[in-house]
């Protein structure tokens, strides 16, 4: 992934001169392969604001879970993946599993400000939930991994997290008799290797989906499913507060990267896109399902409550070149802030308990 | 008259009049490129229009054809001229689902 983007950006370096052609517009010349002209205003015409029914139609739950054609769902894979997900022997210390930081008890996070890795050392960022990961376009707070299969292996190998080299892990799993038939059933003819391990864990993770919440019942037409306060909050969310510019759709994210002006030295996505100003301090927009169960909030776990999160957005955060153009003081009233929080709480489902699997020995 | 001015400018500057030609347009409404793939001739320009409701940040990391439009506000357009043949992937740095290919031919 780091190779995808130039470490030292010459993104504008090849663009040499932009020659103005007056009112007609601009043409550009340059010695590079790509020449960027001036940006002009265009008339998009007046658009009527969408009505509430049109907005609500954008939040309908999908009927099925998407599985990639490279790794289609099978019950055997998901069952194996669940055992691996809860198996602490995936870490070098044999004390941490995927579920240690992404626990069903905490909305598939860990309830901590920042995660805890190998040797109980604090990590730099908040452990993200895995709820609805099946719909993810890109993974990790900084987007450094492209697929859920890659993501599944990342924390296992990371020295600061589970610190387990994959070849050593596969040797360890091969010595556990009860794993062999499970891999054979899930991956006939493919055997036990890092690739099948990743496929199994990713398949299980894709089955972790937020269940129906009061919000879903309201979207489907039950006007009594949520309070009037929450309905007003939904209007603020999609209107004055512009939350839906990033937290859009049924899972409340477009997986975009934004600097929302938090006072953190962590440059996030900027590490992988060094020449792009707006990617400095930018982090992936998290979905909001089960958000009430997922405190503390933000990539650094710096805000304890949903009320504090709303205050941050109302303030607009630190004004710096990288800050998203969507971040600005909102001027929300106390009522609007309370309505927004009431709305977000309607995204909490009655998550059924997750049974911890019997681990192979 | 218009053509005469264009012609004169091209002669005078010895450059392509990218913005004056009828460029192919690429739109971004709804966080989706209007085309997954566009073919153009070497030296021609594409006009990237942000007809969406939020800013985008188009760029390419394709070796030799890197560019970055920076934050492109809704209601603005930018011409990008491609001077070398090849397949150039254009993405939005902000929105990872937005990807398209510009096929530049000789």
CSV table of C-alpha atoms in Angstrom, one decimal:
chain,number,residue,atom,x,y,z
A,1,UNK,CA,0.0,0.0,0.0
A,2,UNK,CA,2.7,2.5,0.8
A,3,UNK,CA,4.1,2.0,-2.7
A,4,UNK,CA,0.9,3.2,-4.2
A,5,UNK,CA,1.6,6.8,-3.5
A,6,UNK,CA,4.7,8.8,-4.0
A,7,UNK,CA,6.6,9.4,-0.7
A,8,UNK,CA,7.7,12.8,-1.9
A,9,UNK,CA,5.1,14.4,-3.8
A,10,UNK,CA,5.8,16.2,-7.0
A,11,UNK,CA,2.2,16.3,-7.7
A,12,UNK,CA,2.3,19.9,-8.6
A,13,UNK,CA,5.9,19.9,-9.5
A,14,UNK,CA,5.3,19.0,-13.1
A,15,UNK,CA,2.8,21.7,-13.6
A,16,UNK,CA,4.7,24.7,-14.7
A,17,UNK,CA,2.6,27.6,-16.1
A,18,UNK,CA,-1.0,28.3,-16.3
A,19,UNK,CA,-1.7,30.8,-19.1
A,20,UNK,CA,-4.8,32.8,-18.6
A,21,UNK,CA,-7.1,33.2,-21.5
A,22,UNK,CA,-9.3,35.9,-19.9
A,23,UNK,CA,-13.0,35.4,-19.6
A,24,UNK,CA,-12.9,32.3,-21.8
A,25,UNK,CA,-11.1,30.3,-19.1
A,26,UNK,CA,-7.6,28.9,-18.7
A,27,UNK,CA,-5.3,26.7,-20.6
A,28,UNK,CA,-2.2,25.3,-19.0
A,29,UNK,CA,1.2,24.4,-20.3
A,30,UNK,CA,3.8,22.3,-18.7
A,31,UNK,CA,6.7,20.0,-19.2
A,32,UNK,CA,5.1,17.1,-17.3
A,33,UNK,CA,2.9,14.4,-18.5
A,34,UNK,CA,-0.2,15.9,-16.8
A,35,UNK,CA,-1.1,19.6,-16.8
A,36,UNK,CA,-3.6,21.0,-14.3
A,37,UNK,CA,-5.5,24.1,-15.4
A,38,UNK,CA,-7.2,26.6,-13.2
A,39,UNK,CA,-10.3,25.8,-11.4
A,40,UNK,CA,-13.4,27.7,-12.5
A,41,UNK,CA,-16.9,28.1,-11.1
A,42,UNK,CA,-19.6,26.3,-12.9
A,43,UNK,CA,-23.3,26.8,-12.6
A,44,UNK,CA,-25.0,23.7,-11.4
A,45,UNK,CA,-28.4,25.3,-11.3
A,46,UNK,CA,-30.7,25.6,-8.3
A,47,UNK,CA,-31.5,22.3,-6.6
A,48,UNK,CA,-34.5,21.8,-4.4
A,49,UNK,CA,-33.6,20.4,-1.0
A,50,UNK,CA,-34.6,16.7,-0.9
A,51,UNK,CA,-37.7,15.9,1.1
A,52,UNK,CA,-37.7,13.7,4.2
A,53,UNK,CA,-39.0,10.6,2.3
A,54,UNK,CA,-36.2,10.9,-0.2
A,55,UNK,CA,-33.6,11.3,2.6
A,56,UNK,CA,-35.0,8.3,4.5
A,57,UNK,CA,-34.8,6.1,1.4
A,58,UNK,CA,-31.0,6.4,1.5
A,59,UNK,CA,-30.9,4.7,4.9
A,60,UNK,CA,-32.6,1.4,4.1
A,61,UNK,CA,-30.8,-1.7,5.4
A,62,UNK,CA,-29.4,-4.0,2.8
A,63,UNK,CA,-31.0,-7.5,2.5
A,64,UNK,CA,-27.8,-9.5,2.2
A,65,UNK,CA,-24.2,-9.4,3.3
A,66,UNK,CA,-21.7,-8.8,0.5
A,67,UNK,CA,-19.0,-11.4,0.3
A,68,UNK,CA,-16.2,-11.0,-2.3
A,69,UNK,CA,-16.0,-13.5,-5.2
A,70,UNK,CA,-12.4,-14.3,-4.2
A,71,UNK,CA,-13.7,-15.4,-0.8
A,72,UNK,CA,-17.3,-16.5,-0.9
A,73,UNK,CA,-19.3,-17.4,2.2
A,74,UNK,CA,-19.5,-21.0,3.5
A,75,UNK,CA,-20.7,-22.0,6.9
A,76,UNK,CA,-17.5,-24.1,7.4
A,77,UNK,CA,-15.3,-21.0,6.8
A,78,UNK,CA,-17.3,-18.8,9.1
A,79,UNK,CA,-17.2,-21.4,11.9
A,80,UNK,CA,-13.5,-21.9,11.6
A,81,UNK,CA,-13.0,-18.1,11.4
A,82,UNK,CA,-15.0,-17.7,14.6
A,83,UNK,CA,-12.8,-20.1,16.5
A,84,UNK,CA,-9.7,-18.4,15.2
A,85,UNK,CA,-11.1,-15.0,16.0
A,86,UNK,CA,-11.5,-16.0,19.7
A,87,UNK,CA,-8.3,-18.0,19.9
A,88,UNK,CA,-5.7,-16.3,22.1
A,89,UNK,CA,-3.0,-18.5,20.6
A,90,UNK,CA,-3.0,-16.2,17.6
A,91,UNK,CA,-0.8,-13.9,19.6
A,92,UNK,CA,2.8,-14.7,20.5
A,93,UNK,CA,2.0,-14.3,24.2
A,94,UNK,CA,-1.0,-16.7,23.8
A,95,UNK,CA,-2.9,-14.1,25.9
A,96,UNK,CA,-4.7,-11.9,23.2
A,97,UNK,CA,-7.2,-12.8,20.5
A,98,UNK,CA,-8.8,-10.7,17.9
A,99,UNK,CA,-11.7,-10.5,20.3
A,100,UNK,CA,-9.6,-9.0,23.1
A,101,UNK,CA,-9.7,-5.6,21.3
A,102,UNK,CA,-12.8,-6.2,19.1
A,103,UNK,CA,-15.1,-7.7,21.7
A,104,UNK,CA,-18.8,-8.4,21.2
A,105,UNK,CA,-19.4,-7.1,24.8
A,106,UNK,CA,-18.2,-3.6,23.8
A,107,UNK,CA,-20.0,-3.2,20.4
A,108,UNK,CA,-17.1,-5.2,18.9
A,109,UNK,CA,-14.5,-2.7,20.2
A,110,UNK,CA,-12.8,-2.7,23.6
A,111,UNK,CA,-14.3,0.2,25.5
A,112,UNK,CA,-10.8,1.8,26.0
A,113,UNK,CA,-9.6,5.1,24.7
A,114,UNK,CA,-6.7,3.4,22.8
A,115,UNK,CA,-6.1,-0.2,22.3
A,116,UNK,CA,-3.7,-2.3,24.3
A,117,UNK,CA,-1.2,-4.5,22.5
A,118,UNK,CA,1.7,-6.9,23.2
A,119,UNK,CA,3.0,-6.6,26.8
A,120,UNK,CA,-0.1,-4.6,27.7
A,121,UNK,CA,1.5,-1.5,26.0
A,122,UNK,CA,-0.9,1.2,24.9
A,123,UNK,CA,-1.4,1.6,21.2
A,124,UNK,CA,-1.7,4.9,19.4
A,125,UNK,CA,-5.3,4.7,18.3
A,126,UNK,CA,-8.8,3.6,19.5
A,127,UNK,CA,-9.7,0.0,18.6
A,128,UNK,CA,-12.3,0.3,15.8
A,129,UNK,CA,-15.4,-1.8,15.9
A,130,UNK,CA,-15.7,-4.6,13.3
A,131,UNK,CA,-19.5,-4.2,13.1
A,132,UNK,CA,-20.5,-4.1,9.4
A,133,UNK,CA,-16.9,-4.6,8.2
A,134,UNK,CA,-18.4,-6.5,5.3
A,135,UNK,CA,-19.4,-3.2,3.7
A,136,UNK,CA,-15.9,-1.6,4.2
A,137,UNK,CA,-14.2,-0.1,1.2
A,138,UNK,CA,-10.8,0.2,2.9
A,139,UNK,CA,-9.5,-0.8,6.3
A,140,UNK,CA,-7.7,0.6,9.4
A,141,UNK,CA,-8.1,4.2,10.6
A,142,UNK,CA,-5.4,5.3,8.0
A,143,UNK,CA,-6.7,3.0,5.2
A,144,UNK,CA,-3.4,1.2,4.9
A,145,UNK,CA,-5.0,-2.1,4.1
A,146,UNK,CA,-7.2,-2.7,1.1
A,147,UNK,CA,-9.2,-5.8,2.1
A,148,UNK,CA,-10.6,-7.4,5.2
A,149,UNK,CA,-8.4,-10.5,4.5
A,150,UNK,CA,-5.3,-8.2,4.7
A,151,UNK,CA,-6.8,-6.6,7.8
A,152,UNK,CA,-7.2,-9.9,9.5
A,153,UNK,CA,-3.5,-10.6,9.3
A,154,UNK,CA,-2.3,-7.1,10.1
A,155,UNK,CA,-2.7,-7.0,13.9
A,156,UNK,CA,-1.5,-10.6,14.2
A,157,UNK,CA,1.8,-9.7,12.7
A,158,UNK,CA,2.2,-6.2,14.1
A,159,UNK,CA,5.0,-6.2,16.6
A,160,UNK,CA,3.1,-3.8,18.9
A,161,UNK,CA,-0.1,-5.8,18.7
A,162,UNK,CA,-0.2,-9.6,18.7
A,163,UNK,CA,3.5,-9.8,17.6
A,164,UNK,CA,3.1,-13.2,16.0
A,165,UNK,CA,5.1,-14.0,12.8
A,166,UNK,CA,2.8,-15.8,10.4
A,167,UNK,CA,5.1,-18.7,9.7
A,168,UNK,CA,5.4,-19.3,13.5
A,169,UNK,CA,1.7,-19.0,13.9
A,170,UNK,CA,1.0,-21.6,11.1
A,171,UNK,CA,3.4,-24.0,12.8
A,172,UNK,CA,1.6,-23.5,16.1
A,173,UNK,CA,-1.8,-24.0,14.6
A,174,UNK,CA,-0.6,-27.1,12.7
A,175,UNK,CA,0.4,-28.6,16.1
A,176,UNK,CA,-3.2,-28.3,17.3
A,177,UNK,CA,-4.9,-31.5,16.1
A,178,UNK,CA,-8.5,-30.2,16.1
A,179,UNK,CA,-7.7,-27.4,13.7
A,180,UNK,CA,-6.7,-29.7,10.8
A,181,UNK,CA,-10.1,-31.1,10.0
A,182,UNK,CA,-11.7,-27.7,10.3
A,183,UNK,CA,-9.3,-26.2,7.7
A,184,UNK,CA,-9.8,-29.2,5.5
A,185,UNK,CA,-13.5,-28.8,5.6
A,186,UNK,CA,-13.4,-25.0,5.0
A,187,UNK,CA,-10.7,-25.1,2.3
A,188,UNK,CA,-10.6,-28.4,0.6
A,189,UNK,CA,-7.3,-29.0,-1.1
A,190,UNK,CA,-5.9,-25.6,0.1
A,191,UNK,CA,-4.5,-26.6,3.5
A,192,UNK,CA,-3.5,-24.5,6.5
A,193,UNK,CA,-1.7,-21.4,5.5
A,194,UNK,CA,-1.8,-17.7,6.2
A,195,UNK,CA,-4.1,-17.1,3.2
A,196,UNK,CA,-6.7,-19.6,4.4
A,197,UNK,CA,-6.3,-18.3,7.9
A,198,UNK,CA,-7.1,-14.7,6.7
A,199,UNK,CA,-10.0,-15.9,4.5
A,200,UNK,CA,-11.6,-17.7,7.5
A,201,UNK,CA,-11.3,-14.8,9.9
A,202,UNK,CA,-12.5,-12.3,7.3
A,203,UNK,CA,-15.5,-14.5,6.5
A,204,UNK,CA,-16.4,-14.6,10.2
A,205,UNK,CA,-16.0,-10.9,10.5
A,206,UNK,CA,-18.3,-10.3,7.6
A,207,UNK,CA,-21.1,-12.1,9.5
A,208,UNK,CA,-20.9,-9.5,12.3
A,209,UNK,CA,-23.7,-7.2,11.3
A,210,UNK,CA,-25.5,-4.7,13.5
A,211,UNK,CA,-29.0,-5.9,14.1
A,212,UNK,CA,-32.2,-4.1,13.6
A,213,UNK,CA,-32.4,-0.9,15.6
A,214,UNK,CA,-35.4,1.4,16.3
A,215,UNK,CA,-34.1,3.6,13.6
A,216,UNK,CA,-34.6,0.8,11.0
A,217,UNK,CA,-38.2,0.4,12.1
A,218,UNK,CA,-38.8,4.1,11.6
A,219,UNK,CA,-37.1,4.1,8.2
A,220,UNK,CA,-39.5,1.2,7.3
A,221,UNK,CA,-42.5,3.3,8.2
A,222,UNK,CA,-43.2,2.8,11.9
A,223,UNK,CA,-43.6,6.4,13.1
A,224,UNK,CA,-43.7,5.3,16.7
A,225,UNK,CA,-40.4,3.5,16.6
A,226,UNK,CA,-38.3,6.6,17.6
A,227,UNK,CA,-39.0,9.8,19.6
A,228,UNK,CA,-39.9,13.2,18.1
A,229,UNK,CA,-36.6,14.4,19.5
A,230,UNK,CA,-34.7,11.8,17.5
A,231,UNK,CA,-36.7,12.6,14.3
A,232,UNK,CA,-35.6,16.3,14.7
A,233,UNK,CA,-32.1,15.0,15.3
A,234,UNK,CA,-32.2,13.1,12.1
A,235,UNK,CA,-33.2,16.3,10.3
A,236,UNK,CA,-30.3,18.2,11.9
A,237,UNK,CA,-28.0,15.3,11.0
A,238,UNK,CA,-28.9,15.6,7.4
A,239,UNK,CA,-29.3,19.3,7.3
A,240,UNK,CA,-27.7,22.0,9.4
A,241,UNK,CA,-25.0,19.9,11.0
A,242,UNK,CA,-24.1,18.2,7.6
A,243,UNK,CA,-23.1,15.0,9.4
A,244,UNK,CA,-24.4,12.9,6.5
A,245,UNK,CA,-21.9,14.5,4.2
A,246,UNK,CA,-19.5,11.8,5.6
A,247,UNK,CA,-21.7,9.6,7.8
A,248,UNK,CA,-24.0,8.6,4.9
A,249,UNK,CA,-26.1,5.5,4.1
A,250,UNK,CA,-27.5,2.8,6.3
A,251,UNK,CA,-24.1,2.1,8.0
A,252,UNK,CA,-23.5,5.9,8.4
A,253,UNK,CA,-20.1,6.1,6.6
A,254,UNK,CA,-18.8,6.5,3.1
A,255,UNK,CA,-15.4,5.3,4.3
A,256,UNK,CA,-13.9,8.7,3.4
A,257,UNK,CA,-10.8,10.3,5.0
A,258,UNK,CA,-11.2,13.7,6.8
A,259,UNK,CA,-9.2,15.8,9.2
A,260,UNK,CA,-11.9,16.8,11.6
A,261,UNK,CA,-9.6,19.1,13.6
A,262,UNK,CA,-8.7,17.0,16.6
A,263,UNK,CA,-5.6,18.2,18.5
A,264,UNK,CA,-3.5,15.1,17.7
A,265,UNK,CA,0.0,14.8,16.3
A,266,UNK,CA,-1.0,11.6,14.5
A,267,UNK,CA,-1.1,12.4,10.7
A,268,UNK,CA,-3.2,9.3,9.9
A,269,UNK,CA,-3.8,8.9,6.2
A,270,UNK,CA,-1.2,11.5,5.6
A,271,UNK,CA,1.5,8.9,6.1
A,272,UNK,CA,0.4,7.2,2.9
A,273,UNK,CA,-0.5,10.2,0.9
A,274,UNK,CA,2.3,12.7,1.9
A,275,UNK,CA,1.8,15.2,-0.8
A,276,UNK,CA,-2.0,15.7,-0.4
A,277,UNK,CA,-2.7,18.5,2.1
A,278,UNK,CA,-6.2,17.3,3.0
A,279,UNK,CA,-5.0,13.8,3.9
A,280,UNK,CA,-2.8,15.1,6.8
A,281,UNK,CA,-4.4,14.3,10.1
A,282,UNK,CA,-7.2,12.6,8.2
A,283,UNK,CA,-8.8,9.4,9.5
A,284,UNK,CA,-11.4,7.1,8.0
A,285,UNK,CA,-15.0,8.0,8.8
A,286,UNK,CA,-16.4,5.4,11.1
A,287,UNK,CA,-19.9,4.0,10.8
A,288,UNK,CA,-22.3,5.0,13.6
A,289,UNK,CA,-24.2,1.7,14.2
A,290,UNK,CA,-24.2,0.7,17.9
A,291,UNK,CA,-22.4,4.0,18.5
A,292,UNK,CA,-23.9,4.3,22.0
A,293,UNK,CA,-22.0,1.1,23.0
A,294,UNK,CA,-18.7,2.2,21.5
A,295,UNK,CA,-17.4,5.0,23.8
A,296,UNK,CA,-14.9,6.6,24.1
A,297,UNK,CA,-15.0,8.2,20.7
A,298,UNK,CA,-12.8,9.4,17.8
A,299,UNK,CA,-9.6,7.8,16.4
A,300,UNK,CA,-7.7,8.7,19.6
A,301,UNK,CA,-10.5,7.9,22.0
A,302,UNK,CA,-10.3,11.5,23.3
A,303,UNK,CA,-14.0,12.2,23.7
A,304,UNK,CA,-15.9,10.3,26.3
A,305,UNK,CA,-19.5,11.0,25.4
A,306,UNK,CA,-21.7,11.6,22.4
A,307,UNK,CA,-22.5,15.0,23.8
A,308,UNK,CA,-18.8,15.8,23.7
A,309,UNK,CA,-18.6,14.6,20.1
A,310,UNK,CA,-21.4,16.9,19.1
A,311,UNK,CA,-19.7,19.8,20.9
A,312,UNK,CA,-16.5,19.1,18.9
A,313,UNK,CA,-18.4,19.3,15.6
A,314,UNK,CA,-20.3,22.4,16.7
A,315,UNK,CA,-17.0,24.1,17.5
A,316,UNK,CA,-15.4,22.9,14.2
A,317,UNK,CA,-12.0,21.8,15.6
A,318,UNK,CA,-8.6,23.2,14.9
A,319,UNK,CA,-8.5,25.3,11.8
A,320,UNK,CA,-5.5,24.2,9.8
A,321,UNK,CA,-4.8,23.7,6.1
A,322,UNK,CA,-5.6,20.0,6.3
A,323,UNK,CA,-8.9,20.4,8.1
A,324,UNK,CA,-11.8,19.2,6.0
A,325,UNK,CA,-13.7,22.1,4.2
A,326,UNK,CA,-16.8,20.6,5.7
A,327,UNK,CA,-15.6,21.4,9.3
A,328,UNK,CA,-16.8,24.8,10.5
A,329,UNK,CA,-18.6,26.2,13.4
A,330,UNK,CA,-22.2,25.0,13.2
A,331,UNK,CA,-24.0,27.3,15.6
A,332,UNK,CA,-26.2,24.5,16.9
A,333,UNK,CA,-28.7,25.3,19.7
A,334,UNK,CA,-28.8,23.3,22.9
A,335,UNK,CA,-32.0,21.7,21.6
A,336,UNK,CA,-30.4,20.7,18.3
A,337,UNK,CA,-27.4,19.1,20.1
A,338,UNK,CA,-29.7,17.1,22.4
A,339,UNK,CA,-31.8,16.0,19.3
A,340,UNK,CA,-28.7,14.8,17.5
A,341,UNK,CA,-27.7,12.7,20.5
A,342,UNK,CA,-31.2,11.3,20.8
A,343,UNK,CA,-31.1,10.4,17.1
A,344,UNK,CA,-27.7,8.6,17.4
A,345,UNK,CA,-29.1,6.5,20.3
A,346,UNK,CA,-31.7,5.1,17.9
A,347,UNK,CA,-28.9,3.3,16.1
A,348,UNK,CA,-28.5,0.9,19.0
A,349,UNK,CA,-29.9,-2.5,18.3
A,350,UNK,CA,-30.8,-5.3,20.7
A,351,UNK,CA,-27.5,-7.1,19.9
A,352,UNK,CA,-28.1,-10.8,20.7
A,353,UNK,CA,-25.3,-12.3,22.9
A,354,UNK,CA,-22.4,-13.9,21.0
A,355,UNK,CA,-21.4,-17.3,22.3
A,356,UNK,CA,-17.7,-17.8,22.7
A,357,UNK,CA,-16.8,-20.9,20.6
A,358,UNK,CA,-15.1,-24.0,22.0
A,359,UNK,CA,-11.5,-23.6,21.0
A,360,UNK,CA,-9.7,-26.4,19.2
A,361,UNK,CA,-7.1,-28.3,21.3
B,1,UNK,CA,-14.7,35.0,-34.3
B,2,UNK,CA,-14.3,32.6,-31.4
B,3,UNK,CA,-12.4,30.2,-33.7
B,4,UNK,CA,-10.2,33.0,-34.9
B,5,UNK,CA,-9.2,33.9,-31.4
B,6,UNK,CA,-8.5,30.3,-30.5
B,7,UNK,CA,-6.5,29.9,-33.6
B,8,UNK,CA,-4.5,33.0,-33.0
B,9,UNK,CA,-3.7,32.0,-29.4
B,10,UNK,CA,-2.5,28.6,-30.5
B,11,UNK,CA,-0.3,30.1,-33.1
B,12,UNK,CA,1.0,32.8,-30.8
B,13,UNK,CA,1.8,30.5,-27.9
B,14,UNK,CA,2.4,27.3,-29.7
B,15,UNK,CA,0.4,25.5,-27.2
B,16,UNK,CA,-2.7,23.4,-27.2
B,17,UNK,CA,-5.9,25.4,-26.3
B,18,UNK,CA,-7.1,22.6,-23.9
B,19,UNK,CA,-9.8,24.6,-22.2
B,20,UNK,CA,-11.2,25.9,-25.4
B,21,UNK,CA,-11.7,22.6,-27.1
B,22,UNK,CA,-14.8,20.6,-26.3
B,23,UNK,CA,-13.3,18.5,-23.5
B,24,UNK,CA,-14.9,15.3,-22.3
B,25,UNK,CA,-16.5,15.9,-19.0
B,26,UNK,CA,-16.2,13.8,-15.9
B,27,UNK,CA,-18.7,14.3,-13.1
B,28,UNK,CA,-18.6,13.3,-9.4
B,29,UNK,CA,-22.2,13.5,-8.2
B,30,UNK,CA,-23.1,11.1,-5.4
B,31,UNK,CA,-19.4,10.2,-4.7
B,32,UNK,CA,-19.3,8.3,-8.1
B,33,UNK,CA,-17.4,9.1,-11.2
B,34,UNK,CA,-19.7,9.5,-14.2
B,35,UNK,CA,-17.4,7.1,-16.2
B,36,UNK,CA,-15.3,4.2,-15.0
B,37,UNK,CA,-13.1,4.6,-17.9
B,38,UNK,CA,-12.5,7.5,-20.4
B,39,UNK,CA,-10.3,7.3,-23.6
B,40,UNK,CA,-8.7,10.5,-24.9
B,41,UNK,CA,-6.0,11.4,-27.3
B,42,UNK,CA,-2.5,12.5,-26.1
B,43,UNK,CA,-2.6,16.2,-25.5
B,44,UNK,CA,-6.3,16.4,-24.9
B,45,UNK,CA,-7.9,17.5,-21.7
B,46,UNK,CA,-10.6,16.2,-19.5
B,47,UNK,CA,-12.8,18.6,-17.5
B,48,UNK,CA,-13.5,17.3,-14.0
B,49,UNK,CA,-16.6,18.8,-12.7
B,50,UNK,CA,-17.6,18.7,-9.0
B,51,UNK,CA,-21.3,18.6,-9.3
B,52,UNK,CA,-21.6,16.9,-5.9
B,53,UNK,CA,-22.7,18.5,-2.7
B,54,UNK,CA,-19.3,18.1,-0.9
B,55,UNK,CA,-15.6,18.7,-1.8
B,56,UNK,CA,-13.5,16.1,-3.6
B,57,UNK,CA,-9.8,15.7,-4.0
B,58,UNK,CA,-8.9,14.2,-7.3
B,59,UNK,CA,-5.4,12.9,-7.9
B,60,UNK,CA,-3.3,10.3,-9.6
B,61,UNK,CA,-0.5,8.3,-8.2
B,62,UNK,CA,0.2,6.6,-11.6
B,63,UNK,CA,4.0,6.8,-12.1
B,64,UNK,CA,5.0,9.7,-14.4
B,65,UNK,CA,1.5,11.1,-14.5
B,66,UNK,CA,1.0,12.2,-10.9
B,67,UNK,CA,-1.2,15.1,-10.2
B,68,UNK,CA,-3.3,16.5,-7.3
B,69,UNK,CA,-6.2,18.9,-7.7
B,70,UNK,CA,-6.4,19.5,-4.0
B,71,UNK,CA,-9.8,20.2,-2.4
B,72,UNK,CA,-12.2,20.9,-5.3
B,73,UNK,CA,-15.3,22.7,-4.0
B,74,UNK,CA,-18.8,21.8,-5.2
B,75,UNK,CA,-19.7,23.9,-8.2
B,76,UNK,CA,-16.3,24.1,-9.7
B,77,UNK,CA,-14.5,22.4,-12.6
B,78,UNK,CA,-10.9,21.9,-13.4
B,79,UNK,CA,-9.3,20.9,-16.8
B,80,UNK,CA,-6.5,18.3,-16.7
B,81,UNK,CA,-4.4,17.8,-19.9
B,82,UNK,CA,-2.8,14.4,-20.4
B,83,UNK,CA,0.4,14.7,-22.5
B,84,UNK,CA,1.7,11.1,-22.5
B,85,UNK,CA,0.0,7.9,-23.7
B,86,UNK,CA,-0.8,5.3,-21.1
B,87,UNK,CA,-3.4,4.2,-18.6
B,88,UNK,CA,-3.7,6.6,-15.7
B,89,UNK,CA,-5.8,5.8,-12.6
B,90,UNK,CA,-7.6,8.8,-11.2
B,91,UNK,CA,-8.9,8.6,-7.6
B,92,UNK,CA,-10.5,10.8,-5.0
B,93,UNK,CA,-8.1,10.9,-2.1
B,94,UNK,CA,-11.0,11.5,0.3
B,95,UNK,CA,-13.4,8.8,-1.0
B,96,UNK,CA,-11.9,5.4,-1.6
B,97,UNK,CA,-14.7,4.0,-3.7
B,98,UNK,CA,-14.1,6.7,-6.4
B,99,UNK,CA,-11.7,5.2,-9.0
B,100,UNK,CA,-11.5,5.6,-12.7
B,101,UNK,CA,-9.1,5.0,-15.6
B,102,UNK,CA,-8.0,7.6,-18.1
B,103,UNK,CA,-6.8,5.8,-21.2
B,104,UNK,CA,-4.5,8.2,-23.2
B,105,UNK,CA,-3.7,7.1,-26.7
B,106,UNK,CA,-1.2,8.3,-29.3
